[in-house]
PDB file of C-alpha atoms and ligand atoms in Angstrom:
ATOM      1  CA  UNK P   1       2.542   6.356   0.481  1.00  0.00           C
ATOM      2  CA  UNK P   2       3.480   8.449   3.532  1.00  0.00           C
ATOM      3  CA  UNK P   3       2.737   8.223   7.448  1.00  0.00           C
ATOM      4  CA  UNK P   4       1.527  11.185   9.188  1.00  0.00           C
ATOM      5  CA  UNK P   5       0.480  11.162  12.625  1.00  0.00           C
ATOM      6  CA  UNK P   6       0.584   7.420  12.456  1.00  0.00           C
ATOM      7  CA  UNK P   7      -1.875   7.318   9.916  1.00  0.00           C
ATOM      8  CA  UNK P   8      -0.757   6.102   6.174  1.00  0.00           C
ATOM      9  CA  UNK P   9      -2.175   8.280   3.123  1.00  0.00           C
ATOM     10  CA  UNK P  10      -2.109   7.809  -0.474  1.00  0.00           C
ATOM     11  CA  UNK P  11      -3.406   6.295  -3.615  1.00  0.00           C
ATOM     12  CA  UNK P  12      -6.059   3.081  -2.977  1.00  0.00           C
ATOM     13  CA  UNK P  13      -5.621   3.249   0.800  1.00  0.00           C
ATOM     14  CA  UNK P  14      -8.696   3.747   2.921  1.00  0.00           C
ATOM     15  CA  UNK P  15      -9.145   3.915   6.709  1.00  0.00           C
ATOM     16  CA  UNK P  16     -11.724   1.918   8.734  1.00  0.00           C
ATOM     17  CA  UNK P  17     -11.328   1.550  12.646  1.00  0.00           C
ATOM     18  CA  UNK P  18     -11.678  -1.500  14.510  1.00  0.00           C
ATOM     19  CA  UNK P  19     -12.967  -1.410  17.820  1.00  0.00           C
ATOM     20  CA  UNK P  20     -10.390  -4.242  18.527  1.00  0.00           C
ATOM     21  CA  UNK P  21      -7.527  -2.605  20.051  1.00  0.00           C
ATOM     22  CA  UNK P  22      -5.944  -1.690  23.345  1.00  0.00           C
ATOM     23  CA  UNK P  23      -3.784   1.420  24.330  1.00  0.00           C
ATOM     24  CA  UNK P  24      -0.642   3.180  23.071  1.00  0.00           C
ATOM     25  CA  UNK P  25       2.108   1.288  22.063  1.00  0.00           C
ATOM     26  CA  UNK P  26       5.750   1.877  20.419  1.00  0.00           C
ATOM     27  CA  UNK P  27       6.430  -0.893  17.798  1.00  0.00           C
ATOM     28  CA  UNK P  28       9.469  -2.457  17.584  1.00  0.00           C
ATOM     29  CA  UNK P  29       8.602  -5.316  15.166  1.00  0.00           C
ATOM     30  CA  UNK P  30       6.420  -6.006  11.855  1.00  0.00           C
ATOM     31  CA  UNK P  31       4.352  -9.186  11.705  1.00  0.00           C
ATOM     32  CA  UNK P  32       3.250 -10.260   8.228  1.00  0.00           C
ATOM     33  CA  UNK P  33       0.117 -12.904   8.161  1.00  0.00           C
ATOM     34  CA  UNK P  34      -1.978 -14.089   5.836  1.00  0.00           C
ATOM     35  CA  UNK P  35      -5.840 -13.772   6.507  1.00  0.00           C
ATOM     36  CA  UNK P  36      -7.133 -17.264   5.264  1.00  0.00           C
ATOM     37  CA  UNK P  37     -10.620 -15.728   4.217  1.00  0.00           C
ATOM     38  CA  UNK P  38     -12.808 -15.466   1.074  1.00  0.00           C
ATOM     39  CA  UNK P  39     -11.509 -11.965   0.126  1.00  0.00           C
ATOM     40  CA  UNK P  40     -10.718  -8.325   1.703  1.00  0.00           C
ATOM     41  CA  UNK P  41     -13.314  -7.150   2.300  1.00  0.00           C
ATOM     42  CA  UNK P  42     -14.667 -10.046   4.423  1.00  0.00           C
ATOM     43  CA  UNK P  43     -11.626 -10.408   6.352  1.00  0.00           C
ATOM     44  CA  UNK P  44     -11.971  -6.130   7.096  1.00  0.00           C
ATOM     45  CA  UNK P  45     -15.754  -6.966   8.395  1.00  0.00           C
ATOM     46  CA  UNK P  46     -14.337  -9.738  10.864  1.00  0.00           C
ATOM     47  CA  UNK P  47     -11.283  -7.628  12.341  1.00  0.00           C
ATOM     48  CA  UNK P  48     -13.749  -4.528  12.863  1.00  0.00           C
ATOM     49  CA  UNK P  49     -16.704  -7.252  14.701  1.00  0.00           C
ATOM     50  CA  UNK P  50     -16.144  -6.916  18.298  1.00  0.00           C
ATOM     51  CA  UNK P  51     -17.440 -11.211  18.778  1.00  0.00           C
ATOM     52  CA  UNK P  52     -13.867 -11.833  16.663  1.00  0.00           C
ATOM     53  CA  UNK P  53     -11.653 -10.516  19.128  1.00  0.00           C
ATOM     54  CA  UNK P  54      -8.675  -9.979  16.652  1.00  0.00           C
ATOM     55  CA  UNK P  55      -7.470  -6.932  14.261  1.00  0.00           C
ATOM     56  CA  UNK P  56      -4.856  -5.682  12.776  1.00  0.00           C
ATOM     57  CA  UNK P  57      -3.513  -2.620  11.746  1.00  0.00           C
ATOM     58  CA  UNK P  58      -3.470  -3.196   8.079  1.00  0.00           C
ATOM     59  CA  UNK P  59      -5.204  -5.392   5.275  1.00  0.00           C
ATOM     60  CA  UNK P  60      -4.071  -5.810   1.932  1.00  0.00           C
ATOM     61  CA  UNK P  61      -6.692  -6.691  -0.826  1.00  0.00           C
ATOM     62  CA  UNK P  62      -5.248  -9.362  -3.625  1.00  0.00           C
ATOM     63  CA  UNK P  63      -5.614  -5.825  -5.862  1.00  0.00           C
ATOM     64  CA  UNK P  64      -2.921  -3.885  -3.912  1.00  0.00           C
ATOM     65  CA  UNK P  65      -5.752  -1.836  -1.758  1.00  0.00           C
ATOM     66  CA  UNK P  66      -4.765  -1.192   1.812  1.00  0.00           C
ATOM     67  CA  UNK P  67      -7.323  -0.621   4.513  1.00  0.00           C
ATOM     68  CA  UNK P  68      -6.018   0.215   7.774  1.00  0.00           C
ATOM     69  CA  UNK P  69      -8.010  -0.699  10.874  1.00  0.00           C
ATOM     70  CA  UNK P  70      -5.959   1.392  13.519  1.00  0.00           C
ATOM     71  CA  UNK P  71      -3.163   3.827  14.493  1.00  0.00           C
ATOM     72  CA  UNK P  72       0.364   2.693  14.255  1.00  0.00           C
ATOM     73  CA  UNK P  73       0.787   3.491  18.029  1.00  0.00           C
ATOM     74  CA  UNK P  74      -2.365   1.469  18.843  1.00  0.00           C
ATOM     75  CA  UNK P  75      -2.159  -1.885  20.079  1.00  0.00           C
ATOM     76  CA  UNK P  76      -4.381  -4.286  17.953  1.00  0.00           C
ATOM     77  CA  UNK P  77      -4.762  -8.063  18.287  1.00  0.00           C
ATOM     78  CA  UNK P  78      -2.499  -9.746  15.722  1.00  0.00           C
ATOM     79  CA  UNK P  79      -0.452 -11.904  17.375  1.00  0.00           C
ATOM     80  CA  UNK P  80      -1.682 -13.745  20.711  1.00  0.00           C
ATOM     81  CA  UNK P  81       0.330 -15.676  22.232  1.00  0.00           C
ATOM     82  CA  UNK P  82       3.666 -15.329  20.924  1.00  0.00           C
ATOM     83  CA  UNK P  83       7.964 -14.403  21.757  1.00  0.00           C
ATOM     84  CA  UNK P  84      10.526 -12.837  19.631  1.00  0.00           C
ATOM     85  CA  UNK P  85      13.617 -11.743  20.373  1.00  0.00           C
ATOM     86  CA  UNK P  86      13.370 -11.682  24.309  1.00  0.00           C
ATOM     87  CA  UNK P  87       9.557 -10.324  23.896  1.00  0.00           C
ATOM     88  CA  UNK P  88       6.421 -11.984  24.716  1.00  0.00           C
ATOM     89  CA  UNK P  89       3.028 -10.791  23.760  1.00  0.00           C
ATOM     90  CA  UNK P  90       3.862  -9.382  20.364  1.00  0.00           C
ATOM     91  CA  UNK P  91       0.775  -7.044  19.974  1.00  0.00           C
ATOM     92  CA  UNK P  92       2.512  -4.844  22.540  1.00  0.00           C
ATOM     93  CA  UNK P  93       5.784  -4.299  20.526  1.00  0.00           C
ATOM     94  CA  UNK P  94       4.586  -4.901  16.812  1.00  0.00           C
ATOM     95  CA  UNK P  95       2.517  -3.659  13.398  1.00  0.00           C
ATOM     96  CA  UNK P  96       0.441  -6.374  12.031  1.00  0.00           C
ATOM     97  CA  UNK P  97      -0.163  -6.641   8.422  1.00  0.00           C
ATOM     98  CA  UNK P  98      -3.142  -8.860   7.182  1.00  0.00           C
ATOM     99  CA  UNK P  99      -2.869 -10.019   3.889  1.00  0.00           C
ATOM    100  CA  UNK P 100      -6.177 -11.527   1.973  1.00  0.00           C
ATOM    101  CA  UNK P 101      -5.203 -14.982   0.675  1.00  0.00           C
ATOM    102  CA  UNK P 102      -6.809 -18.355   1.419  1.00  0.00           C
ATOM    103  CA  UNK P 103      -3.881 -19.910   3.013  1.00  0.00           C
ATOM    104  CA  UNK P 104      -3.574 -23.637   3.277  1.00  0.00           C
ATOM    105  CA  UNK P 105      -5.484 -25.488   0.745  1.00  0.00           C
ATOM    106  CA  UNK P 106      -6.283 -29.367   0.639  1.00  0.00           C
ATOM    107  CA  UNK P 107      -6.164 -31.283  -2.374  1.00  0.00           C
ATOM    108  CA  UNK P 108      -9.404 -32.947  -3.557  1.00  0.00           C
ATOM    109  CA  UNK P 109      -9.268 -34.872  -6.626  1.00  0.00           C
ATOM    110  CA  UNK P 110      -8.295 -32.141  -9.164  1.00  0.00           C
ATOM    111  CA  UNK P 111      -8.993 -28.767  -7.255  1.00  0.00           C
ATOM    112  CA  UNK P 112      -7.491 -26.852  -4.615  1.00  0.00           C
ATOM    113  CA  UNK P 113      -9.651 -26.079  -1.821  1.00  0.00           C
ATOM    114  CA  UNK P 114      -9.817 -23.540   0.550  1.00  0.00           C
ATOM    115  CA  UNK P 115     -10.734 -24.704   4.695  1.00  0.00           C
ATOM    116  CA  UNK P 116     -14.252 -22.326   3.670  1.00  0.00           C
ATOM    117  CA  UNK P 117     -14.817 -24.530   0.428  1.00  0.00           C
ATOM    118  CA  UNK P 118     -14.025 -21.960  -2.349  1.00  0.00           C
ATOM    119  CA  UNK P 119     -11.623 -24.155  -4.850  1.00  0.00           C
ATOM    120  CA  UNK P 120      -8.659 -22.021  -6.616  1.00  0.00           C
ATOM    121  CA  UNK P 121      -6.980 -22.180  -9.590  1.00  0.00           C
ATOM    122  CA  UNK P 122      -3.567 -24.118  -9.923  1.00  0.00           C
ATOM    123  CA  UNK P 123      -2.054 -21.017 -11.514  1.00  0.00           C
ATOM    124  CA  UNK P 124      -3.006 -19.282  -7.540  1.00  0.00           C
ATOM    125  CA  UNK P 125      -1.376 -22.553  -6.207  1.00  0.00           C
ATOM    126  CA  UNK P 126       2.450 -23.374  -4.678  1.00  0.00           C
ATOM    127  CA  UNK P 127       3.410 -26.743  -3.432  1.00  0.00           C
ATOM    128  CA  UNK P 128       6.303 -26.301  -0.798  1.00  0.00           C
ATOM    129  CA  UNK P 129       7.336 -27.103   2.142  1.00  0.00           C
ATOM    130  CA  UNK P 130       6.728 -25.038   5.221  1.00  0.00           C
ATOM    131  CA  UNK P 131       9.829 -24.302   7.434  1.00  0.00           C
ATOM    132  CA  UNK P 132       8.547 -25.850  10.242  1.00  0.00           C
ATOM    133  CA  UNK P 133       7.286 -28.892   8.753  1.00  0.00           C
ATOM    134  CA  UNK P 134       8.571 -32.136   7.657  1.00  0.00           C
ATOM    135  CA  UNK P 135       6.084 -32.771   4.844  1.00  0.00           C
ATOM    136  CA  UNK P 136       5.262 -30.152   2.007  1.00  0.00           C
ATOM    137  CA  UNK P 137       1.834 -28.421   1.577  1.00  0.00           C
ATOM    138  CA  UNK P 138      -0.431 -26.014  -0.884  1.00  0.00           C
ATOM    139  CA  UNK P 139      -0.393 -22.737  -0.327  1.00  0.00           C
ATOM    140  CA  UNK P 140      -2.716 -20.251  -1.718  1.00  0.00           C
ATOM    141  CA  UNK P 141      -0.391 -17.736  -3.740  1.00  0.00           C
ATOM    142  CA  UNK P 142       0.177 -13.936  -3.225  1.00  0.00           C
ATOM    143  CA  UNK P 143      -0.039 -11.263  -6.350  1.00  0.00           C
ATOM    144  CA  UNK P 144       2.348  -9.190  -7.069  1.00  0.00           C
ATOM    145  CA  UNK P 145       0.071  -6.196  -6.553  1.00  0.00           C
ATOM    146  CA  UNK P 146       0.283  -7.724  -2.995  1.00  0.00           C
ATOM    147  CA  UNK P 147       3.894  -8.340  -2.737  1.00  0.00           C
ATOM    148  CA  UNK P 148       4.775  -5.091  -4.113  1.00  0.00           C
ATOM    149  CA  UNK P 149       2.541  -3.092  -1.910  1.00  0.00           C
ATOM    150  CA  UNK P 150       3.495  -4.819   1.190  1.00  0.00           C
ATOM    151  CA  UNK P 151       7.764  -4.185   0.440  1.00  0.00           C
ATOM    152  CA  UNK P 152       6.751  -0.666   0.054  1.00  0.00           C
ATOM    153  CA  UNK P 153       4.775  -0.459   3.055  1.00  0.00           C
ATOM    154  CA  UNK P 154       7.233  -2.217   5.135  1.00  0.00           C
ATOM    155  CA  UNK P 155      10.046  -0.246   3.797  1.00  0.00           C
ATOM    156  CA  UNK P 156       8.002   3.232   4.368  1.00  0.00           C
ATOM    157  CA  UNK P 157       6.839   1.582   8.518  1.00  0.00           C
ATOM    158  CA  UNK P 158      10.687   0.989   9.056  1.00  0.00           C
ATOM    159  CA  UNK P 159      12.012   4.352   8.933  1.00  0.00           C
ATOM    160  CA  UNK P 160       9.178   5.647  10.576  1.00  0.00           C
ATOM    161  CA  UNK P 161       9.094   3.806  13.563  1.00  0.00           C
ATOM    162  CA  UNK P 162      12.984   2.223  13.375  1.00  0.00           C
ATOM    163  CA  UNK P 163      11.888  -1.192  13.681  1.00  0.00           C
ATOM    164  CA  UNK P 164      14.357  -4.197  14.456  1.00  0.00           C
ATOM    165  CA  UNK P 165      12.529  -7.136  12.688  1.00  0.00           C
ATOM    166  CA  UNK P 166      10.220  -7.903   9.812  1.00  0.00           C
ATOM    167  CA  UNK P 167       8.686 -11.854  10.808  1.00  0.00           C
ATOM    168  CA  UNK P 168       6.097 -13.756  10.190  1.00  0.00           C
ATOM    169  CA  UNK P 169       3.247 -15.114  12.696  1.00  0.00           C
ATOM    170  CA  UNK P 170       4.674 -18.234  12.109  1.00  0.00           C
ATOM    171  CA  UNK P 171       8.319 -17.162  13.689  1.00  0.00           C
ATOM    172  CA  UNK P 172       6.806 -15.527  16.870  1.00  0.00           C
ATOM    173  CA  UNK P 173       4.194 -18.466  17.465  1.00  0.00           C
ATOM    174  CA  UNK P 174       5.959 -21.508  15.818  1.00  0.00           C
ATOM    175  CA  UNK P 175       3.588 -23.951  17.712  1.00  0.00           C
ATOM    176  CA  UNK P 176       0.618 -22.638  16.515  1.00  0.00           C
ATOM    177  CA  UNK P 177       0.746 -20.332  13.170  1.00  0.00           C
ATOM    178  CA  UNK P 178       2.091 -21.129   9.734  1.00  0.00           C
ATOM    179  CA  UNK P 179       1.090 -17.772   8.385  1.00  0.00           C
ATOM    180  CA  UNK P 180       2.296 -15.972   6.409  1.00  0.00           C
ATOM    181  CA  UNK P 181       3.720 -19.553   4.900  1.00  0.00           C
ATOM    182  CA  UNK P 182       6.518 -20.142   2.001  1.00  0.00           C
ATOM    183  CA  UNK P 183       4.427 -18.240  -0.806  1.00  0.00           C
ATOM    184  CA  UNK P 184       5.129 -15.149   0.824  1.00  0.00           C
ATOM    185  CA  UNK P 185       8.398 -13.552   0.376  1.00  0.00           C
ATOM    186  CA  UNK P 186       9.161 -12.790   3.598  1.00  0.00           C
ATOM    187  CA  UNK P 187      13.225 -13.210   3.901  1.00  0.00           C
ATOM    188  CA  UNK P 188      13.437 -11.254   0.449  1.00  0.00           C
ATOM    189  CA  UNK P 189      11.498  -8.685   1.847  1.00  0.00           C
ATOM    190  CA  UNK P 190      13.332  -8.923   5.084  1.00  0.00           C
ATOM    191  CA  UNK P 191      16.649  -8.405   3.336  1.00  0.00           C
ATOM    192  CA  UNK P 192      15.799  -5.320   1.280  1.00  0.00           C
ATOM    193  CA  UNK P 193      13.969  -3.370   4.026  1.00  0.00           C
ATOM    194  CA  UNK P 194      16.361  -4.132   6.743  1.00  0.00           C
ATOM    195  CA  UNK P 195      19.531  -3.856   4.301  1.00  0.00           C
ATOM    196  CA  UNK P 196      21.270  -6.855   5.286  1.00  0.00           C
ATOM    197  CA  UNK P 197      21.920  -8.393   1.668  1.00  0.00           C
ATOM    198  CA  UNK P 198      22.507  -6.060  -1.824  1.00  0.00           C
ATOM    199  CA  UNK P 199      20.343  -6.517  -4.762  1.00  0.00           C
ATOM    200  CA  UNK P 200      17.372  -8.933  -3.132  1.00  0.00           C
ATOM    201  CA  UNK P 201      15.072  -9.523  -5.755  1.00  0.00           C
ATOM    202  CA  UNK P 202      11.752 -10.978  -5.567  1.00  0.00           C
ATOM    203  CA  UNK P 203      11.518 -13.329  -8.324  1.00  0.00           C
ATOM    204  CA  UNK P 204       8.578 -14.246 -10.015  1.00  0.00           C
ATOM    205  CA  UNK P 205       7.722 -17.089 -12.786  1.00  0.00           C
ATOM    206  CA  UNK P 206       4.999 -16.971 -15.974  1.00  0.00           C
ATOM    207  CA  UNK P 207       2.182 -19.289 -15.742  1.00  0.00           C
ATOM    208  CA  UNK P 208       0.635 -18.292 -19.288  1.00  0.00           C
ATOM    209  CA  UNK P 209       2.116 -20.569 -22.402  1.00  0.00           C
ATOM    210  CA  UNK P 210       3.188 -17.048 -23.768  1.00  0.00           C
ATOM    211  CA  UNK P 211       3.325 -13.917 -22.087  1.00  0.00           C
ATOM    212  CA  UNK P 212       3.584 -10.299 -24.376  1.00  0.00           C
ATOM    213  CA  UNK P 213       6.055  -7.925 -22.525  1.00  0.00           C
ATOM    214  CA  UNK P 214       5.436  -4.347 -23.569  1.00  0.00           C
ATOM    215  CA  UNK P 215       6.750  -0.955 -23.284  1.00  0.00           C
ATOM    216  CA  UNK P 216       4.197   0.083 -20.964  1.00  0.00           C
ATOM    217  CA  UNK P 217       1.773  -0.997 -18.922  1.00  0.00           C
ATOM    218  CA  UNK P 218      -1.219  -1.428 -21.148  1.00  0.00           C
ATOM    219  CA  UNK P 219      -1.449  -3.487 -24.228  1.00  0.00           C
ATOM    220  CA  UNK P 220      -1.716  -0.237 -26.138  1.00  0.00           C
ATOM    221  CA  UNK P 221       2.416  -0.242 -25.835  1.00  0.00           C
ATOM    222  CA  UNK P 222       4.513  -2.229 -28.308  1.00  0.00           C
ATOM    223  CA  UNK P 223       6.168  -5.590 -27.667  1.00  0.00           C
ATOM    224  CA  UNK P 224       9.985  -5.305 -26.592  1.00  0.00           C
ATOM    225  CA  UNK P 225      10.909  -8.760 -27.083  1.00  0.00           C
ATOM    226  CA  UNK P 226       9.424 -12.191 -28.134  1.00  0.00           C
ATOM    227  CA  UNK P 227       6.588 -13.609 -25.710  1.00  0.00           C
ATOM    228  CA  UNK P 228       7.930 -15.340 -22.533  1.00  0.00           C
ATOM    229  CA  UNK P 229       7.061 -19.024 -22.180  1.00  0.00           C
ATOM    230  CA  UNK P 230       5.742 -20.532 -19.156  1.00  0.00           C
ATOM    231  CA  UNK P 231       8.533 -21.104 -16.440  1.00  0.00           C
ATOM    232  CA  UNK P 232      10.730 -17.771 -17.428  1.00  0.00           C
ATOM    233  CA  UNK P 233      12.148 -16.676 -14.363  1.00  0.00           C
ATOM    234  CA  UNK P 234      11.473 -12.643 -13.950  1.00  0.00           C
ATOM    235  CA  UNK P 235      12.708 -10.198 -11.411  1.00  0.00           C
ATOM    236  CA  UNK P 236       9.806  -7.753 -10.074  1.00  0.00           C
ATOM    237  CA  UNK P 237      10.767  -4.195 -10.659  1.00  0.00           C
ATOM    238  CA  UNK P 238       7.537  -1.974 -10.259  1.00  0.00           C
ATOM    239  CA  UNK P 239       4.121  -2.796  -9.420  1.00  0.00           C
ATOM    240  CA  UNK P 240       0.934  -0.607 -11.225  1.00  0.00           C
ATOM    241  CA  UNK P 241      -2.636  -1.490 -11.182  1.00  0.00           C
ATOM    242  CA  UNK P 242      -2.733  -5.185 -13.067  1.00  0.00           C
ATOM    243  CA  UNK P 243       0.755  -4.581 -14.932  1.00  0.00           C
ATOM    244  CA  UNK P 244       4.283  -5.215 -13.534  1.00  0.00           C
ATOM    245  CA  UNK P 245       7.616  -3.776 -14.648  1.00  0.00           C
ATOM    246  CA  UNK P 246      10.251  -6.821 -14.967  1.00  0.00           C
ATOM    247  CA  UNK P 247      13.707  -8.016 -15.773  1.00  0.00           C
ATOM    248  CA  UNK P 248      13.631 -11.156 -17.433  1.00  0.00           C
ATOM    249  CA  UNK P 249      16.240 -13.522 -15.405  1.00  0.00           C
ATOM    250  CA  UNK P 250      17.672 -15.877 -18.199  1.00  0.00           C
ATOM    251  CA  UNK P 251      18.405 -13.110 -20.675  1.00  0.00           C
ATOM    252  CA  UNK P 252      20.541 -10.112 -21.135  1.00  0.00           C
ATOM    253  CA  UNK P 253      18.579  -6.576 -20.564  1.00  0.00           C
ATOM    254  CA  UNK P 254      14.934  -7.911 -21.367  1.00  0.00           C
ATOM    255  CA  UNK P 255      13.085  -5.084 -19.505  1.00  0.00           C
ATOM    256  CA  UNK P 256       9.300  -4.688 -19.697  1.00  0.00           C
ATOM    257  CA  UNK P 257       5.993  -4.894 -18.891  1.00  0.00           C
ATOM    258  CA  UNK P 258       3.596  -7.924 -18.421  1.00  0.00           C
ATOM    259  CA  UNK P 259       0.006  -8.746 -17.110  1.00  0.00           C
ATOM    260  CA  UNK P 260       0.287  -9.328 -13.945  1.00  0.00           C
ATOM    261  CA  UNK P 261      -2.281 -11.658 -13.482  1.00  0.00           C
ATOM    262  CA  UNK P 262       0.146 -14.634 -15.161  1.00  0.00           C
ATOM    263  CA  UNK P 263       2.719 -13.927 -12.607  1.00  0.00           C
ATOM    264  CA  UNK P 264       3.478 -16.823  -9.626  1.00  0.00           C
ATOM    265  CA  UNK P 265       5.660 -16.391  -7.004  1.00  0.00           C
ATOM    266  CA  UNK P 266       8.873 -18.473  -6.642  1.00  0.00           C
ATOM    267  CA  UNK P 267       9.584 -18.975  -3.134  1.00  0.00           C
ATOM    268  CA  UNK P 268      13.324 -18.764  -1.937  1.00  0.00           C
TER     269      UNK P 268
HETATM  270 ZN1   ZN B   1      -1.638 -14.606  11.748  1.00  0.00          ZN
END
């Protein structure tokens, strides 16, 4: 992906422009949330409805697809009321990035519900404990397509526009927010972009009883080792549609490719 003109191009990245945003701004910050809606494409028709009075520059689909609702140098309505690092008002300083997941979900009898009533899987599901709070939660889970896409993003926004912080709506409005929340990677992301630890991995667990790991990325490739059970710890190495490159954790130079879609992420 590439910025031009403050607009990013590339593969599965479309432009859509919100009528919710103010005037020019330089951005000094990114601001990761999580959308708590039913899906992208919803979330993209609420931040472009003038009645919501909120945006964002960017949205990130649970496939990887970015759809960016403004300018980089355009101030959109992220962050309210919010301070970070001697700033207030964080939608005149930062880039907000959206990113479509359910957030919180409540517990009723044996499913995971989302505050609009859709009920997700436990295999889309992390128990943990926000920063903030005492008591821990369930969070909806990000995909790797996600996770990937957003690193690369953030990485491609900070030497573009030399920002001095990657945070969370949750760090610049502590009182109020708890996106994006402990399934999101955040300080590993953090760390990489901003250089300030060596070899940050995001790590990653399997959720299948056996997962193949293959050559490639398609189950046309042969097998490079014996299936991983559920609960091997891998490191995320490259992200393509549905199929992630990975280095298995536990063992000695296991490299390969496995379906994304049994992939969880371990929060630090
Ligand atoms: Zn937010």
């Amino acid at each position: 992906m590439k910025i031009e003109n403050h607009i990013l191009t590339g593969d599965d990245i479309a432009q859509r422009e919100t009528p919710n945003r103010g005037g020019p701004i330089t951005p000094e910050f990114l601001v990761f949330h999580f959308t708590a809606g039913r899906s992208a494409q919803s979330s993209i028709n609420w931040l472009c409805d003038v009645r919501a009075r909120a945006s964002a520059h960017i949205v990130i689909g649970r496939d990887g697809a970015i759809t960016q609702l403004a300018p980089f140098n355009i101030k959109t309505w992220h962050a309210g009321r919010s301070h970070w690092q001697g700033r207030s008002g964080l939608n005149n300083h930062s880039i907000g990035i959206e990113l479509d997941n359910a957030g919180r979900l409540t517990k009723v009898g044996n499913v995971h519900k989302a505050w609009f009533q859709d009920v997700y899987p436990e295999s889309e599901v992390l128990h943990a404990r926000h920063k903030l709070d005492a008591e821990p939660a369930f969070w909806h889970t990000f995909t790797p397509e996600q996770i990937g896409r957003a690193t690369a993003l953030a990485e491609e926004l900070t030497a573009v526009y030399d920002l001095k912080d990657i945070i969370g709506h949750d760090d610049i409005a502590p009182d109020r927010k708890r996106d994006p929340g402990p399934a999101f990677p955040l300080e590993n992301i953090r760390a990489r972009v901003l250089g300030r630890h060596e070899d940050v991995e995001e790590l990653f667990e399997v959720t299948a009883n056996f997962l193949n790991i293959r050559k490639g990325p398609g189950v046309e490739f042969g097998k490079v080792a014996d299936a991983l059970p559920a609960g091997t710890k891998v490191a995320l190495l490259e992200t393509r549609n549905r199929w992630s490159k990975i280095d298995v954790q536990q063992e000695n130079d296991i490299e390969g490719w496995v379906f994304n879609k049994y992939l969880k992420a371990i929060p630090e």
